[in-house]
Short mmCIF file of C-alpha atoms and ligand atoms in Angstrom, two decimals:
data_model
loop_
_atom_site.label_atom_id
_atom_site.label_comp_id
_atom_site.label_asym_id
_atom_site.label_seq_id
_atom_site.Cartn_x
_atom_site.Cartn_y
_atom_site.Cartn_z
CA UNK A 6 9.70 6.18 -13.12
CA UNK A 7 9.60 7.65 -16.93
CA UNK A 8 7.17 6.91 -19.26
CA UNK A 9 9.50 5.97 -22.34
CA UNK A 10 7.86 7.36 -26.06
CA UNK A 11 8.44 6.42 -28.79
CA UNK A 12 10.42 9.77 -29.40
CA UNK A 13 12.72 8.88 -26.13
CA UNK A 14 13.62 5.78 -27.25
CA UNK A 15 14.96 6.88 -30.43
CA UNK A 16 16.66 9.41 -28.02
CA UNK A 17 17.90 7.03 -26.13
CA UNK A 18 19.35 4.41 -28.80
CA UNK A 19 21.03 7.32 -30.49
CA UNK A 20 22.69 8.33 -27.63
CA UNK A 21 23.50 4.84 -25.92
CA UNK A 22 26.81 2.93 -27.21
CA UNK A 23 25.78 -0.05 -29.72
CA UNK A 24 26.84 -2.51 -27.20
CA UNK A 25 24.50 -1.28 -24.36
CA UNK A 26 21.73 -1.16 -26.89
CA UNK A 27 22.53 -4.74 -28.19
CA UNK A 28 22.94 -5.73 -24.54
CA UNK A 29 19.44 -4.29 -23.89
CA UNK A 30 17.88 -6.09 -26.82
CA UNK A 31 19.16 -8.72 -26.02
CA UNK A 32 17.61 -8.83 -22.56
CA UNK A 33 14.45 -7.58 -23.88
CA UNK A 34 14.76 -10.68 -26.36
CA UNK A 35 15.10 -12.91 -23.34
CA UNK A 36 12.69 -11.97 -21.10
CA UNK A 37 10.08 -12.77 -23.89
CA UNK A 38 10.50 -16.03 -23.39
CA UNK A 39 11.11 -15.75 -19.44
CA UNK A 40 7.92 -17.06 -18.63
CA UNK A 41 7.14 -19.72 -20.90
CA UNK A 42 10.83 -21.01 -20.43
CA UNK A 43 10.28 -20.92 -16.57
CA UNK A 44 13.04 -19.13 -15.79
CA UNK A 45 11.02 -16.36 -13.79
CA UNK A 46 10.33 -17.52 -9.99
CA UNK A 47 9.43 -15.62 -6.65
CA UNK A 48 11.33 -15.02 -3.55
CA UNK A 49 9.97 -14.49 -0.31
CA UNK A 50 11.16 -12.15 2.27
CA UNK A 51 9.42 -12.26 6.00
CA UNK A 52 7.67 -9.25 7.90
CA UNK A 53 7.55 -9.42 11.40
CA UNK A 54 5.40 -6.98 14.29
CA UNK A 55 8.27 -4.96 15.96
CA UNK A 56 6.22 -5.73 18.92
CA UNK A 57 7.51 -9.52 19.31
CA UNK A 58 8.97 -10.67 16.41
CA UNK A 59 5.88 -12.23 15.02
CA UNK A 60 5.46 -13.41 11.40
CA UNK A 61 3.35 -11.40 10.09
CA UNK A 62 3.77 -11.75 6.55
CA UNK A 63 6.03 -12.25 3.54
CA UNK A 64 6.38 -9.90 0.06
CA UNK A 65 6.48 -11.99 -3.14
CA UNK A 66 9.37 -10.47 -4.94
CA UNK A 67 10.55 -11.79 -8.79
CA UNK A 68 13.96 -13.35 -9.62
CA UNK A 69 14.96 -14.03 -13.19
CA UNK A 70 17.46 -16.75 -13.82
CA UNK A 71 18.35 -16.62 -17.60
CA UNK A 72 20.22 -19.33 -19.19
CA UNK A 73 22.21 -16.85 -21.37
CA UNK A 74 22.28 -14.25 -19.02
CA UNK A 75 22.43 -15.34 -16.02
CA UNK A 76 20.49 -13.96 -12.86
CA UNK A 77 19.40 -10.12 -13.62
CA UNK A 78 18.04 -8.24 -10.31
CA UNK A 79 14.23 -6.94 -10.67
CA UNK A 80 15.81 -2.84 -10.92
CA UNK A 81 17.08 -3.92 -14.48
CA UNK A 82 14.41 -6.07 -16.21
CA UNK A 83 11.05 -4.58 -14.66
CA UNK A 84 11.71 -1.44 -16.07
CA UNK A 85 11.83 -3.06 -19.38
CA UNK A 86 8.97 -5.37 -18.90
CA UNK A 87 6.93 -2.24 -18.23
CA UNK A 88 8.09 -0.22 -21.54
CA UNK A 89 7.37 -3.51 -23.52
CA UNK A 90 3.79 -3.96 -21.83
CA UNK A 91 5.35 -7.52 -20.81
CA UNK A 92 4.34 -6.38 -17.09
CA UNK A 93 0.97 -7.70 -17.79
CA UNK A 94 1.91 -11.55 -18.47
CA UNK A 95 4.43 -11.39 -15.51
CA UNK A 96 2.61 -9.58 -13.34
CA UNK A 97 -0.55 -11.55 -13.47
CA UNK A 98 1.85 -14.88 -13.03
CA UNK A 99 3.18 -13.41 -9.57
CA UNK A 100 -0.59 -12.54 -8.05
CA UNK A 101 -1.15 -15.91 -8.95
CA UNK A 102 1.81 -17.82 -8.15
CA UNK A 103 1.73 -16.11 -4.77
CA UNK A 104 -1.94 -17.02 -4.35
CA UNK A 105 -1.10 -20.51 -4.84
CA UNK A 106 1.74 -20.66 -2.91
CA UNK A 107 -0.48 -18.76 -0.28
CA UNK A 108 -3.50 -22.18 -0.10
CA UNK A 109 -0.46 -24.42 -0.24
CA UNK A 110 0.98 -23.08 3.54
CA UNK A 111 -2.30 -23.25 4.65
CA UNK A 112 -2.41 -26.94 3.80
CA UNK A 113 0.71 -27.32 5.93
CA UNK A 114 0.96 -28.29 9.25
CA UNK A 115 3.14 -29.06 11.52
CA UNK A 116 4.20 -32.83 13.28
CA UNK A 117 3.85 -31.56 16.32
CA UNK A 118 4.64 -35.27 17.86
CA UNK A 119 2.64 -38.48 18.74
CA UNK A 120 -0.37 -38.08 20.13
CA UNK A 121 -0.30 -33.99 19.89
CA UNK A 122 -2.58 -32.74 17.61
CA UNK A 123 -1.23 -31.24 14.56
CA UNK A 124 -0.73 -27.55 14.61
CA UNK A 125 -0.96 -24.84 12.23
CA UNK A 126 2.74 -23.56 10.28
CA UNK A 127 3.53 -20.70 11.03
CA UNK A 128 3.29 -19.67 7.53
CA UNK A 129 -0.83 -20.56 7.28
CA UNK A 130 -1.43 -17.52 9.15
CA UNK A 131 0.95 -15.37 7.22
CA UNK A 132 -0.40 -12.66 4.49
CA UNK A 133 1.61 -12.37 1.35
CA UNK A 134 2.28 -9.03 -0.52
CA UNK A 135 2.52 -8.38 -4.15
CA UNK A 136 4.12 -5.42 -6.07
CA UNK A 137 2.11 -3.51 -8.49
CA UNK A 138 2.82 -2.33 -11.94
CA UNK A 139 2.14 0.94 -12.95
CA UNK A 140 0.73 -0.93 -16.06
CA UNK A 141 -1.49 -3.45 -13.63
CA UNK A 142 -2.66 -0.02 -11.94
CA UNK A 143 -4.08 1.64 -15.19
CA UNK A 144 -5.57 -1.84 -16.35
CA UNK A 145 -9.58 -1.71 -16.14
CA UNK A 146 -9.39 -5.21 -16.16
CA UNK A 147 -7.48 -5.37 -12.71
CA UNK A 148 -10.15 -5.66 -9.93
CA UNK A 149 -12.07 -8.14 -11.90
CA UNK A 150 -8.44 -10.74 -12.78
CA UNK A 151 -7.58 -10.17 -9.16
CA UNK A 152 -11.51 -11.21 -7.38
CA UNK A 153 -11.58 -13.98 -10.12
CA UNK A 154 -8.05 -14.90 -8.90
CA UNK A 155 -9.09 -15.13 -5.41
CA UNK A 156 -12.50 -17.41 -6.15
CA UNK A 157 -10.31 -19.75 -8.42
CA UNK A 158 -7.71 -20.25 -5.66
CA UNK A 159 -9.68 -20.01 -2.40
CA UNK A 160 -7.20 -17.44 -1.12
CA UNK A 161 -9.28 -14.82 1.59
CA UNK A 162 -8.85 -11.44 0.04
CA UNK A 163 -7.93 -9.83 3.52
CA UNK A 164 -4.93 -12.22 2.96
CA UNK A 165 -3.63 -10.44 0.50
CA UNK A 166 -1.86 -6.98 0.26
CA UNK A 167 -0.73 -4.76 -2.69
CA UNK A 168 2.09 -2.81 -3.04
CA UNK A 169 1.76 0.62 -4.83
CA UNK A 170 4.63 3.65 -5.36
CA UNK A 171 3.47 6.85 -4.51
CA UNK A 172 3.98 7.90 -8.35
CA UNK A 173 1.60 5.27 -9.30
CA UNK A 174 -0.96 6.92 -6.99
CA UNK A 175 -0.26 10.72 -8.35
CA UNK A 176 0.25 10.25 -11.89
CA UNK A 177 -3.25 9.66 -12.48
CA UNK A 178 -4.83 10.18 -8.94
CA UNK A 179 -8.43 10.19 -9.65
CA UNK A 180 -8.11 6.87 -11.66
CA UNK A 181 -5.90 5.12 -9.08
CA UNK A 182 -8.43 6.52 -6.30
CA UNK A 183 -11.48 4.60 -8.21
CA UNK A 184 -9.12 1.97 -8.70
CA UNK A 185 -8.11 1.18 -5.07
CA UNK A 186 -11.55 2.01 -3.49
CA UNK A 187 -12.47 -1.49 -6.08
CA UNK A 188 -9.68 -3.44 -4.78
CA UNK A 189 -10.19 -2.23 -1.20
CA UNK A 190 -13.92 -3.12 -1.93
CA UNK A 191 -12.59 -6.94 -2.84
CA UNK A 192 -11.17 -6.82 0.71
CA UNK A 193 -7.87 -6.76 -0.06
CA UNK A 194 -5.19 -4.75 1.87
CA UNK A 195 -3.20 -1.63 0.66
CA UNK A 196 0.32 -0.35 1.10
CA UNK A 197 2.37 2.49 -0.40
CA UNK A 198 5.61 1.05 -1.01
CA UNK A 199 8.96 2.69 -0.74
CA UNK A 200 6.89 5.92 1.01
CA UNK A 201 9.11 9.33 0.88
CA UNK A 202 11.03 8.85 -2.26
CA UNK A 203 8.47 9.87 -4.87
CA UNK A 204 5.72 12.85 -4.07
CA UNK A 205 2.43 12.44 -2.40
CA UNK A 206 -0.38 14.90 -2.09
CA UNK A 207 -1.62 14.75 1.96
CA UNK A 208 -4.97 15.82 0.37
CA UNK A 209 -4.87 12.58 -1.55
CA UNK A 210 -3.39 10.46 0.89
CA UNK A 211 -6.26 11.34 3.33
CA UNK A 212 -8.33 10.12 0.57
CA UNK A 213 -6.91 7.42 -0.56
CA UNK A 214 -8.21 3.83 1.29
CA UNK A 215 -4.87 2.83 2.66
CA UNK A 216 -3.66 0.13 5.25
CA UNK A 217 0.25 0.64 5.52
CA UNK A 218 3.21 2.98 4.21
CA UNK A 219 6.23 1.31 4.02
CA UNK A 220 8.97 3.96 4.28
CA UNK A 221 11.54 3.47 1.94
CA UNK A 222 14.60 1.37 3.00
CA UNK A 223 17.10 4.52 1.96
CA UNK A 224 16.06 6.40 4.68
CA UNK A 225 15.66 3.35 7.43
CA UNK A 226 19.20 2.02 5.94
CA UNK A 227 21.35 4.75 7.60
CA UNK A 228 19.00 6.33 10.30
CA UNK A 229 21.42 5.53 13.23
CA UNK A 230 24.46 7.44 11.40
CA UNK A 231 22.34 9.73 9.28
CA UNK A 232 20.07 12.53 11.52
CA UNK A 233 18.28 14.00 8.12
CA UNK A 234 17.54 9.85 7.35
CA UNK A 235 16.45 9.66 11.39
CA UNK A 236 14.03 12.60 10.86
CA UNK A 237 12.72 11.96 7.59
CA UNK A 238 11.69 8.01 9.17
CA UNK A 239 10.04 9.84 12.78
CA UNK A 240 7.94 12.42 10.54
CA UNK A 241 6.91 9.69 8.44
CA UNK A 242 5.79 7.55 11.31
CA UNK A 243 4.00 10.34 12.97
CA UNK A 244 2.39 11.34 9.61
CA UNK A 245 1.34 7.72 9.12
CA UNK A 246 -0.38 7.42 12.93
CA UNK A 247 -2.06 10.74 12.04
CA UNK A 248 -4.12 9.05 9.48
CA UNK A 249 -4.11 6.11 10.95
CA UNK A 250 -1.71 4.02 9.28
CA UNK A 251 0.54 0.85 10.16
CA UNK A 252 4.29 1.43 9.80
CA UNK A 253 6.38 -1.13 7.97
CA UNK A 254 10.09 0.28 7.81
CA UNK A 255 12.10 -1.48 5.21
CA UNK A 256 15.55 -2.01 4.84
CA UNK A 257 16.48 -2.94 8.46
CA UNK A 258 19.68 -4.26 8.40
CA UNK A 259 20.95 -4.09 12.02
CA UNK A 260 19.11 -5.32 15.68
CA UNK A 261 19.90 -1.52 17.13
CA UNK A 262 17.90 -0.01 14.15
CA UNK A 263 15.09 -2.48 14.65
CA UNK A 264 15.33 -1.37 18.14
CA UNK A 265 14.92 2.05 17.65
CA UNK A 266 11.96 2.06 15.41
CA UNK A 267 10.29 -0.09 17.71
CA UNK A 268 10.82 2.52 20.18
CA UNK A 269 9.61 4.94 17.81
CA UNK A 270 6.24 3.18 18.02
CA UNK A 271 6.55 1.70 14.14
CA UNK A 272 4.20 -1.14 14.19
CA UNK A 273 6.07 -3.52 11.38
CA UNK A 274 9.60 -4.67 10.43
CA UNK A 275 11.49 -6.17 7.74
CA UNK A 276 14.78 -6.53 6.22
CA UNK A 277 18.18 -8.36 6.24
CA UNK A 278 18.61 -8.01 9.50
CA UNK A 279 15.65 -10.52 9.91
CA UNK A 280 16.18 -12.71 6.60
CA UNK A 281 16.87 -11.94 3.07
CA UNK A 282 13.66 -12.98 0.40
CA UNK A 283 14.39 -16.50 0.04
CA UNK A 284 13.29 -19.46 -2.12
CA UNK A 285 10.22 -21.33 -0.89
CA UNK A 286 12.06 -24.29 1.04
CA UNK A 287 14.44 -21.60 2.59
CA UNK A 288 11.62 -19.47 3.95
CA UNK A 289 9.74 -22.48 4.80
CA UNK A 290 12.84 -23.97 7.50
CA UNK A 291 13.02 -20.28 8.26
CA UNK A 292 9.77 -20.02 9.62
CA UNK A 293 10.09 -22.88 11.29
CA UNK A 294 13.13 -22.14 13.39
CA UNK A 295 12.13 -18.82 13.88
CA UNK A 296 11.29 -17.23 17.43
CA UNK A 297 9.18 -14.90 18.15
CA UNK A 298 11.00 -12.96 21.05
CA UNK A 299 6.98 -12.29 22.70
CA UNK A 300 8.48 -8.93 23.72
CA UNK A 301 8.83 -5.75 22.07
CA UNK A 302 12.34 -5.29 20.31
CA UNK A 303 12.35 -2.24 22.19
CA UNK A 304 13.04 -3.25 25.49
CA UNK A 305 16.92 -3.30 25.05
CA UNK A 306 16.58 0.21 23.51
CA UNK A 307 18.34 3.30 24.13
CA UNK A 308 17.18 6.39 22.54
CA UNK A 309 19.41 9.19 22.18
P1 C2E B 18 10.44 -3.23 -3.17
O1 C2E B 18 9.04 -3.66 -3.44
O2 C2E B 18 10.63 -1.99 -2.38
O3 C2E B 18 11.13 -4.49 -2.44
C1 C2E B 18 12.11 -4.37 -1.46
C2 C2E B 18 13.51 -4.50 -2.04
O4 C2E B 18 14.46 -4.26 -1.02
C3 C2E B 18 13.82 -5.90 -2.56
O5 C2E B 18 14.73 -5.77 -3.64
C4 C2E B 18 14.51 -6.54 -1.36
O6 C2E B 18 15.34 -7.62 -1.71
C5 C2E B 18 15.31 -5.38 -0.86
N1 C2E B 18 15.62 -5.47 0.57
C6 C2E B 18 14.90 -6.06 1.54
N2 C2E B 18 15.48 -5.92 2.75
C7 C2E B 18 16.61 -5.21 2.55
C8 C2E B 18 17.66 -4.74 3.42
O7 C2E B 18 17.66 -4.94 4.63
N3 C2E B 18 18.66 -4.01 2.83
C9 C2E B 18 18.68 -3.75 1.48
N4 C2E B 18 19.71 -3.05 1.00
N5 C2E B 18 17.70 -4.18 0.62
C10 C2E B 18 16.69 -4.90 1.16
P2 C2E B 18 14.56 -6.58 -4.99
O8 C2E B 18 14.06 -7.96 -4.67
O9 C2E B 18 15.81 -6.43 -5.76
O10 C2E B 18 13.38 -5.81 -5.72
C11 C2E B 18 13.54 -4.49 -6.14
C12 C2E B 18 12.23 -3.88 -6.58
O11 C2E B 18 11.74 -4.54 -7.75
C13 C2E B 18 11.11 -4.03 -5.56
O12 C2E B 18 11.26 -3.06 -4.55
C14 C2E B 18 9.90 -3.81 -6.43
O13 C2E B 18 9.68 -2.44 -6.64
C15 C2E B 18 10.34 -4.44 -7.73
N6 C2E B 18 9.74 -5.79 -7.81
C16 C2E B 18 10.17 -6.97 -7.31
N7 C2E B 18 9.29 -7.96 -7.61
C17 C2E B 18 8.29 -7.38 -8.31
C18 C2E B 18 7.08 -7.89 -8.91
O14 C2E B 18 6.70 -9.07 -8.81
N8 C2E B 18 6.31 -6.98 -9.59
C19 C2E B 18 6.65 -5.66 -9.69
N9 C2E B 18 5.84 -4.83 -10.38
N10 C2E B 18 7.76 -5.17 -9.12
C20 C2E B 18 8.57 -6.01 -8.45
MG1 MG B 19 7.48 -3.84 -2.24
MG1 MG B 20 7.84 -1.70 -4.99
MG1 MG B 21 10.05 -0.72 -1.23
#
């Protein structure tokens, strides 16, 4: 993602049409008051083992409802709440929002009947992610927000994961290296997200105190039809086994390509083809209704 100057942006207005520059100010106008107005709220969207369907976890992911605008998706208006520095606010509201939401499964249970005892929902045990700015990256003030988060709210740190681009890691890599050996010293868990699309040192990789790579849903999208897409997922796999890595492939859309990457030994799914994020009570009779198959997904699985 660019860094925008202040030179670039007078590029930019003077070579965007008046109306796509009002219609950005305008949305730059109304996110301002996104938060305060409540119009910002999270979505979850499940992660399950590829080994049995299990519920493994569930990524936090923002929605914006604006009364004037209507509902703008996260690739228009993150962007511009990280030019404006408005990524701060926000993105301290979704670690704690998701924290929250996080001690308020665990306070579920389940009626399991009359004289049963009450069992755990299958969302206690769950882990919930959270996508990192770059801006929440270069903060100094980070680690300390995030471990006084996690006293406040009484969420375990191994509960939670962070999700970090590749280009967060490289643009500055010695200062996101200090940054995640802090957070990974809180306990927390760490994932590259959308792995493959930006560029990634190995040497820093190897260095870096990682838990998961999540390759990028472009390549897992079209993997059956698509032999580069096919390659580009196996040599990310093996790559991530190598050092010891879990696999989460994103973007699975279909039950054959959830198949296959089981059979490709990639430890995590999640996508459509599972559930869409949804809004808390939608994830919530999700859960519920969902069935762990016990067996791999690979066990109906061909391989070419
Ligand atoms: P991401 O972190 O890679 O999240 C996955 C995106 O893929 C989500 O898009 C999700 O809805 C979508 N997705 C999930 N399964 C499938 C599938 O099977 N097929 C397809 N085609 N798409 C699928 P969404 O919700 O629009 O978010 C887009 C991006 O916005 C996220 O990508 C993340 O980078 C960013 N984002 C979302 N919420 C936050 C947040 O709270 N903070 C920050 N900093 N970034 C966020
Ligand atoms: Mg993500
Ligand atoms: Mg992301
Ligand atoms: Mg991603």
């Amino acid at each position: 993602e660019a860094k925008t100057t202040g030179r670039d942006m007078a590029l930019f207005y003077s070579m965007e049409t008046d109306q796509r520059a009002v219609a950005r100010q305008t949305m730059e106008q109304q996110l301002r008051r996104a938060l305060e107005r409540h119009e910002l709220s999270l979505h979850y969207q499940p992660r399950l083992s590829a080994q049995g369907a299990q519920l493994l976890g569930v990524e936090a992911l923002l929605r914006w409802t604006s009364p004037v605008l209507g509902s703008i998706p996260p690739s228009e208006f993150i962007p511009i709440a990280e030019e404006t520095g408005m990524i701060r606010a926000i993105g301290s509201w979704v670690l704690q929002q998701a924290c929250e939401q996080w001690v308020r499964w665990q306070q579920l249970v389940l009626d399991a009947g009359v004289g049963d005892a009450a069992s755990l929902h299958p969302l206690a045990r769950v882990s919930i992610s959270v996508n990192l700015s770059a801006a929440q990256m270069s903060d100094p003030a980070l680690v300390t927000d995030i471990e006084a988060l996690l006293l406040r709210t009484g969420m375990p740190a191994h509960r939670l994961e962070l999700e970090i681009t590749e280009s967060q890691l490289m643009d500055n890599a010695h200062a996101a290296e200090q940054q995640l050996a802090a957070l990974k010293a809180l306990g927390v868990q760490l994932s590259i997200d959308d792995f493959g699309t930006g560029y990634s040192s190995l040497a820093y990789l190897k260095r870096f105190d990682i838990d998961r790579l999540k390759v990028d849903k472009s390549f897992v999208r079209d993997m059956l039809a698509n032999p580069a897409d096919m390659a580009i997922t196996r040599a990310i796999i093996a790559l991530g086994h190598t050092l010891g890595l879990r696999i989460v492939a994103e973007g699975v859309e279909d039950l054959a390509t959830a198949q296959v990457l089981s059979a490709l030994d990639c430890e995590e799914l999640q996508g459509y083809h599972f559930s869409r994020p949804l809004p808390v009570p939608e994830l919530e009779a999700w859960a519920c209704q969902h069935q762990p198959s016990g067996a791999p997904v690979r066990e109906a699985a061909v391989l070419a």
